[in-house]
PDB file of C-alpha atoms in Angstrom:
ATOM      1  CA  MET Q   1     -11.495 -19.577  12.886  1.00  0.00           C
ATOM      2  CA  LEU Q   2     -12.744 -20.044   9.524  1.00  0.00           C
ATOM      3  CA  LYS Q   3     -13.728 -23.428   8.237  1.00  0.00           C
ATOM      4  CA  ASP Q   4     -11.541 -25.155   6.557  1.00  0.00           C
ATOM      5  CA  LYS Q   5     -12.212 -25.046   2.650  1.00  0.00           C
ATOM      6  CA  GLU Q   6     -13.324 -21.519   3.567  1.00  0.00           C
ATOM      7  CA  LEU Q   7      -9.657 -20.981   5.362  1.00  0.00           C
ATOM      8  CA  LYS Q   8      -8.133 -22.295   2.215  1.00  0.00           C
ATOM      9  CA  LEU Q   9      -9.520 -19.674  -0.100  1.00  0.00           C
ATOM     10  CA  PHE Q  10      -8.865 -17.087   2.564  1.00  0.00           C
ATOM     11  CA  LEU Q  11      -4.580 -18.136   2.554  1.00  0.00           C
ATOM     12  CA  ASP Q  12      -5.025 -19.093  -1.179  1.00  0.00           C
ATOM     13  CA  ALA Q  13      -6.055 -15.432  -2.145  1.00  0.00           C
ATOM     14  CA  THR Q  14      -3.572 -13.866   0.037  1.00  0.00           C
ATOM     15  CA  GLN Q  15      -0.490 -15.947  -1.186  1.00  0.00           C
ATOM     16  CA  GLU Q  16      -1.649 -15.063  -4.312  1.00  0.00           C
ATOM     17  CA  LEU Q  17      -1.601 -11.139  -4.347  1.00  0.00           C
ATOM     18  CA  GLY Q  18       1.716 -10.787  -2.177  1.00  0.00           C
ATOM     19  CA  GLU Q  19       3.184 -12.694  -5.003  1.00  0.00           C
ATOM     20  CA  ASN Q  20       2.360  -9.745  -7.683  1.00  0.00           C
ATOM     21  CA  PHE Q  21       4.725  -7.387  -7.295  1.00  0.00           C
ATOM     22  CA  SER Q  22       2.321  -4.602  -8.430  1.00  0.00           C
ATOM     23  CA  PHE Q  23      -0.466  -5.666  -5.297  1.00  0.00           C
ATOM     24  CA  SER Q  24       2.392  -6.533  -2.575  1.00  0.00           C
ATOM     25  CA  GLN Q  25       5.717  -5.026  -2.140  1.00  0.00           C
ATOM     26  CA  GLY Q  26       7.688  -6.607   0.625  1.00  0.00           C
ATOM     27  CA  ALA Q  27       5.420  -6.543   3.668  1.00  0.00           C
ATOM     28  CA  GLY Q  28       3.755  -4.114   3.532  1.00  0.00           C
ATOM     29  CA  GLY Q  29      -0.497  -4.309   2.421  1.00  0.00           C
ATOM     30  CA  ASN Q  30      -2.699  -6.115   4.908  1.00  0.00           C
ATOM     31  CA  ILE Q  31      -5.297  -8.433   4.755  1.00  0.00           C
ATOM     32  CA  SER Q  32      -7.652  -9.952   7.883  1.00  0.00           C
ATOM     33  CA  TYR Q  33     -11.290 -12.110   8.096  1.00  0.00           C
ATOM     34  CA  LYS Q  34     -13.371 -11.858  11.171  1.00  0.00           C
ATOM     35  CA  SER Q  35     -15.316 -15.087  12.526  1.00  0.00           C
ATOM     36  CA  ASN Q  36     -16.977 -14.540  15.813  1.00  0.00           C
ATOM     37  CA  GLU Q  37     -15.636 -12.930  18.235  1.00  0.00           C
ATOM     38  CA  SER Q  38     -12.521 -12.536  16.779  1.00  0.00           C
ATOM     39  CA  LEU Q  39     -10.443 -10.398  13.970  1.00  0.00           C
ATOM     40  CA  PHE Q  40      -8.623 -12.354  12.204  1.00  0.00           C
ATOM     41  CA  ILE Q  41      -5.231  -9.877  10.745  1.00  0.00           C
ATOM     42  CA  LYS Q  42      -1.398 -10.199   9.508  1.00  0.00           C
ATOM     43  CA  ALA Q  43       1.065  -9.954  11.611  1.00  0.00           C
ATOM     44  CA  SER Q  44       2.985  -6.976  11.518  1.00  0.00           C
ATOM     45  CA  GLY Q  45       6.881  -7.159   8.950  1.00  0.00           C
ATOM     46  CA  LEU Q  46       5.159 -10.967   7.322  1.00  0.00           C
ATOM     47  CA  LYS Q  47       4.332 -11.224   3.782  1.00  0.00           C
ATOM     48  CA  LEU Q  48       1.695 -11.935   2.423  1.00  0.00           C
ATOM     49  CA  LYS Q  49       3.096 -14.911   0.439  1.00  0.00           C
ATOM     50  CA  ASN Q  50       3.713 -16.717   3.096  1.00  0.00           C
ATOM     51  CA  ALA Q  51       0.579 -17.380   3.824  1.00  0.00           C
ATOM     52  CA  LYS Q  52      -0.164 -21.155   3.332  1.00  0.00           C
ATOM     53  CA  ASN Q  53       3.871 -21.505   4.433  1.00  0.00           C
ATOM     54  CA  GLU Q  54       3.480 -20.065   7.665  1.00  0.00           C
ATOM     55  CA  ASN Q  55       1.620 -18.244  10.684  1.00  0.00           C
ATOM     56  CA  ILE Q  56       1.556 -14.839   9.468  1.00  0.00           C
ATOM     57  CA  PHE Q  57      -2.336 -13.338  11.690  1.00  0.00           C
ATOM     58  CA  VAL Q  58      -2.793 -12.583  14.718  1.00  0.00           C
ATOM     59  CA  GLU Q  59      -5.943 -13.084  16.007  1.00  0.00           C
ATOM     60  CA  VAL Q  60      -7.514 -10.023  17.740  1.00  0.00           C
ATOM     61  CA  ASN Q  61     -10.672  -9.590  20.277  1.00  0.00           C
ATOM     62  CA  LEU Q  62     -13.024  -7.458  17.775  1.00  0.00           C
ATOM     63  CA  LYS Q  63     -14.713  -6.334  20.826  1.00  0.00           C
ATOM     64  CA  LYS Q  64     -12.025  -4.696  23.109  1.00  0.00           C
ATOM     65  CA  ILE Q  65     -10.278  -3.130  19.598  1.00  0.00           C
ATOM     66  CA  ILE Q  66     -13.991  -1.626  18.737  1.00  0.00           C
ATOM     67  CA  ASN Q  67     -14.646  -0.414  22.579  1.00  0.00           C
ATOM     68  CA  ASN Q  68     -10.361   1.026  22.476  1.00  0.00           C
ATOM     69  CA  ILE Q  69     -11.056   3.069  19.061  1.00  0.00           C
ATOM     70  CA  ASN Q  70     -13.868   4.611  21.116  1.00  0.00           C
ATOM     71  CA  THR Q  71     -12.130   5.674  24.191  1.00  0.00           C
ATOM     72  CA  PRO Q  72      -9.534   8.040  23.258  1.00  0.00           C
ATOM     73  CA  THR Q  73      -7.603   7.557  25.854  1.00  0.00           C
ATOM     74  CA  ILE Q  74      -6.263   4.196  24.993  1.00  0.00           C
ATOM     75  CA  ASN Q  75      -4.386   2.409  22.601  1.00  0.00           C
ATOM     76  CA  PRO Q  76      -6.039   1.001  20.218  1.00  0.00           C
ATOM     77  CA  LEU Q  77      -3.920  -1.996  20.371  1.00  0.00           C
ATOM     78  CA  ASN Q  78      -4.010  -2.168  24.100  1.00  0.00           C
ATOM     79  CA  GLN Q  79      -5.266  -6.111  25.572  1.00  0.00           C
ATOM     80  CA  VAL Q  80      -6.346  -6.724  22.430  1.00  0.00           C
ATOM     81  CA  TYR Q  81      -4.387  -9.692  21.476  1.00  0.00           C
ATOM     82  CA  LYS Q  82      -1.689 -12.378  22.337  1.00  0.00           C
ATOM     83  CA  LYS Q  83       1.538 -10.722  22.843  1.00  0.00           C
ATOM     84  CA  SER Q  84       3.490 -14.033  24.141  1.00  0.00           C
ATOM     85  CA  GLU Q  85       2.744 -15.018  20.415  1.00  0.00           C
ATOM     86  CA  ASN Q  86       5.406 -12.791  19.411  1.00  0.00           C
ATOM     87  CA  LEU Q  87       3.207 -11.818  16.674  1.00  0.00           C
ATOM     88  CA  LYS Q  88       2.899  -7.785  16.521  1.00  0.00           C
ATOM     89  CA  PRO Q  89      -1.173  -6.541  14.794  1.00  0.00           C
ATOM     90  CA  SER Q  90      -0.241  -4.336  11.860  1.00  0.00           C
ATOM     91  CA  ILE Q  91      -1.076  -0.663  12.931  1.00  0.00           C
ATOM     92  CA  GLU Q  92      -3.808  -0.344  10.450  1.00  0.00           C
ATOM     93  CA  THR Q  93      -5.943  -3.516  12.371  1.00  0.00           C
ATOM     94  CA  THR Q  94      -8.339  -0.289  13.695  1.00  0.00           C
ATOM     95  CA  MET Q  95      -9.493  -0.156   9.613  1.00  0.00           C
ATOM     96  CA  HIS Q  96      -9.796  -3.780   9.424  1.00  0.00           C
ATOM     97  CA  ALA Q  97     -11.951  -3.198  12.589  1.00  0.00           C
ATOM     98  CA  ILE Q  98     -14.327  -0.954  11.504  1.00  0.00           C
ATOM     99  CA  LEU Q  99     -15.162  -1.854   8.156  1.00  0.00           C
ATOM    100  CA  PRO Q 100     -18.099  -4.316   8.629  1.00  0.00           C
ATOM    101  CA  HIS Q 101     -17.112  -6.629   6.059  1.00  0.00           C
ATOM    102  CA  LYS Q 102     -15.959 -10.312   6.797  1.00  0.00           C
ATOM    103  CA  TYR Q 103     -13.115  -9.945   4.097  1.00  0.00           C
ATOM    104  CA  VAL Q 104     -11.280  -6.478   3.935  1.00  0.00           C
ATOM    105  CA  PHE Q 105      -7.732  -6.742   1.480  1.00  0.00           C
ATOM    106  CA  HIS Q 106      -5.907  -3.362   2.001  1.00  0.00           C
ATOM    107  CA  LEU Q 107      -3.564  -3.324  -0.869  1.00  0.00           C
ATOM    108  CA  HIS Q 108      -0.352  -1.291  -2.060  1.00  0.00           C
ATOM    109  CA  CYS Q 109      -1.156  -1.809  -5.684  1.00  0.00           C
ATOM    110  CA  LEU Q 110       1.277   0.191  -7.783  1.00  0.00           C
ATOM    111  CA  LYS Q 111      -1.886   0.484 -10.608  1.00  0.00           C
ATOM    112  CA  THR Q 112      -4.555   2.724  -8.157  1.00  0.00           C
ATOM    113  CA  ILE Q 113      -1.019   4.527  -5.865  1.00  0.00           C
ATOM    114  CA  SER Q 114       0.393   5.655  -9.630  1.00  0.00           C
ATOM    115  CA  LEU Q 115      -3.284   7.276 -10.198  1.00  0.00           C
ATOM    116  CA  VAL Q 116      -4.647   8.571  -6.007  1.00  0.00           C
ATOM    117  CA  VAL Q 117      -0.971  10.883  -5.762  1.00  0.00           C
ATOM    118  CA  GLN Q 118      -2.120  12.863  -9.176  1.00  0.00           C
ATOM    119  CA  LYS Q 119      -3.797  15.796  -9.210  1.00  0.00           C
ATOM    120  CA  ASN Q 120      -7.432  15.340  -9.259  1.00  0.00           C
ATOM    121  CA  PHE Q 121      -7.357  12.128  -9.532  1.00  0.00           C
ATOM    122  CA  GLU Q 122     -11.133  11.245  -8.280  1.00  0.00           C
ATOM    123  CA  ALA Q 123     -11.966  12.856 -11.835  1.00  0.00           C
ATOM    124  CA  GLU Q 124     -10.664   9.695 -13.350  1.00  0.00           C
ATOM    125  CA  LEU Q 125     -12.073   7.328 -10.598  1.00  0.00           C
ATOM    126  CA  ASP Q 126     -15.320   8.595 -11.613  1.00  0.00           C
ATOM    127  CA  LYS Q 127     -15.030   8.098 -15.421  1.00  0.00           C
ATOM    128  CA  LEU Q 128     -13.536   4.228 -14.050  1.00  0.00           C
ATOM    129  CA  PHE Q 129     -15.444   2.698 -11.198  1.00  0.00           C
ATOM    130  CA  HIS Q 130     -19.185   4.595 -11.082  1.00  0.00           C
ATOM    131  CA  ASP Q 131     -20.785   1.348 -11.213  1.00  0.00           C
ATOM    132  CA  LEU Q 132     -18.555   1.053  -7.534  1.00  0.00           C
ATOM    133  CA  ASN Q 133     -19.592   1.582  -4.471  1.00  0.00           C
ATOM    134  CA  TYR Q 134     -15.866   3.274  -3.027  1.00  0.00           C
ATOM    135  CA  ALA Q 135     -14.539   6.255  -1.573  1.00  0.00           C
ATOM    136  CA  VAL Q 136     -12.006   7.945  -1.553  1.00  0.00           C
ATOM    137  CA  ILE Q 137     -10.039   8.661   1.246  1.00  0.00           C
ATOM    138  CA  LYS Q 138      -7.782  11.692   2.395  1.00  0.00           C
ATOM    139  CA  TYR Q 139      -4.469  10.740   3.661  1.00  0.00           C
ATOM    140  CA  THR Q 140      -3.230  10.789   6.578  1.00  0.00           C
ATOM    141  CA  MET Q 141      -1.461   8.542   8.920  1.00  0.00           C
ATOM    142  CA  PRO Q 142      -2.061   5.244   8.811  1.00  0.00           C
ATOM    143  CA  GLY Q 143      -3.309   3.865  12.548  1.00  0.00           C
ATOM    144  CA  ILE Q 144      -5.985   5.785  14.162  1.00  0.00           C
ATOM    145  CA  SER Q 145      -5.961   9.172  12.149  1.00  0.00           C
ATOM    146  CA  LEU Q 146      -6.981   7.065   8.779  1.00  0.00           C
ATOM    147  CA  THR Q 147      -9.346   5.001  11.323  1.00  0.00           C
ATOM    148  CA  LYS Q 148     -10.975   7.716  12.195  1.00  0.00           C
ATOM    149  CA  GLU Q 149     -10.498   9.379   8.585  1.00  0.00           C
ATOM    150  CA  ILE Q 150     -12.877   5.923   7.833  1.00  0.00           C
ATOM    151  CA  GLN Q 151     -15.539   6.685  10.174  1.00  0.00           C
ATOM    152  CA  ILE Q 152     -16.450   9.859   8.875  1.00  0.00           C
ATOM    153  CA  ILE Q 153     -17.500   8.367   5.419  1.00  0.00           C
ATOM    154  CA  LEU Q 154     -19.301   5.480   7.513  1.00  0.00           C
ATOM    155  CA  LYS Q 155     -21.229   7.443   9.366  1.00  0.00           C
ATOM    156  CA  LYS Q 156     -22.918   8.694   5.389  1.00  0.00           C
ATOM    157  CA  PHE Q 157     -22.842   5.230   3.930  1.00  0.00           C
ATOM    158  CA  VAL Q 158     -20.246   1.725   3.553  1.00  0.00           C
ATOM    159  CA  PRO Q 159     -18.008   1.796   0.802  1.00  0.00           C
ATOM    160  CA  ASP Q 160     -17.005  -1.154  -0.576  1.00  0.00           C
ATOM    161  CA  VAL Q 161     -13.774  -0.336  -1.442  1.00  0.00           C
ATOM    162  CA  LEU Q 162     -11.382   2.903  -0.396  1.00  0.00           C
ATOM    163  CA  PHE Q 163      -9.515   4.155  -2.511  1.00  0.00           C
ATOM    164  CA  LEU Q 164      -6.904   5.623  -0.030  1.00  0.00           C
ATOM    165  CA  SER Q 165      -4.803   9.334  -1.649  1.00  0.00           C
ATOM    166  CA  ASN Q 166      -0.764   9.124  -1.324  1.00  0.00           C
ATOM    167  CA  HIS Q 167      -1.045   5.407  -0.455  1.00  0.00           C
ATOM    168  CA  GLY Q 168      -3.464   2.255  -1.679  1.00  0.00           C
ATOM    169  CA  LEU Q 169      -6.360  -0.131  -2.557  1.00  0.00           C
ATOM    170  CA  VAL Q 170      -8.994  -1.343   0.508  1.00  0.00           C
ATOM    171  CA  VAL Q 171     -11.575  -3.501  -0.697  1.00  0.00           C
ATOM    172  CA  GLY Q 172     -13.627  -5.864   1.272  1.00  0.00           C
ATOM    173  CA  ALA Q 173     -16.511  -8.190   0.417  1.00  0.00           C
ATOM    174  CA  ASN Q 174     -18.429 -10.642   2.291  1.00  0.00           C
ATOM    175  CA  SER Q 175     -16.896 -13.551   0.780  1.00  0.00           C
ATOM    176  CA  VAL Q 176     -12.526 -14.073  -0.770  1.00  0.00           C
ATOM    177  CA  ASP Q 177     -14.496 -14.715  -4.498  1.00  0.00           C
ATOM    178  CA  GLU Q 178     -16.207 -11.076  -3.865  1.00  0.00           C
ATOM    179  CA  ALA Q 179     -13.110  -9.356  -3.096  1.00  0.00           C
ATOM    180  CA  LEU Q 180     -10.685 -10.787  -5.463  1.00  0.00           C
ATOM    181  CA  LYS Q 181     -12.956  -9.626  -8.328  1.00  0.00           C
ATOM    182  CA  LYS Q 182     -12.933  -6.254  -6.771  1.00  0.00           C
ATOM    183  CA  ILE Q 183      -9.765  -6.219  -6.457  1.00  0.00           C
ATOM    184  CA  TYR Q 184      -8.571  -7.175 -10.116  1.00  0.00           C
ATOM    185  CA  TYR Q 185     -11.915  -4.982 -12.253  1.00  0.00           C
ATOM    186  CA  ILE Q 186      -9.943  -2.132 -10.614  1.00  0.00           C
ATOM    187  CA  SER Q 187      -6.750  -3.446 -10.926  1.00  0.00           C
ATOM    188  CA  LYS Q 188      -8.038  -4.071 -15.106  1.00  0.00           C
ATOM    189  CA  LYS Q 189      -9.027  -0.922 -15.831  1.00  0.00           C
ATOM    190  CA  LEU Q 190      -6.033   1.014 -13.879  1.00  0.00           C
ATOM    191  CA  ARG Q 191      -3.941  -0.255 -17.911  1.00  0.00           C
TER     192      ARG Q 191
END
């Protein structure tokens, strides 16, 4: 687990983003952090905006999920969390697991989606965000398919920002403040 001050910052940021409709609609989006051998990710169906009022995170065994991802015959979420807690990890847990950042924020940001659904959006991204370390991921189904597409990029370099075509935004960072700065920077540039 995170230290108290760090956990408070993380939960404050999660709730702040969850309360902002332009970043999160309904139970959409998922946020995670890594601590020791664990990945804590928002549970499927729960809302980011409730981060400070209820337990919305599921603890996942990071080593097991990485092994499962690399063994195609196994469901990646098989035996990686305690089913007795009645919380199920997000379908996009595998994406969070393979990204090396301590914090991963995946948002269905309306401004981002309105751009990444357009034809030739990559040229606009290049104009707006030439200063960011980012990659574009072509549209694929959430879950292991998306994870496999990201793994292809990770063989070349490690982006801090992913623009998911027809889907949303992923920001990875090693501090909550760094992640929030990038999220708000991107949002501001996408007027």
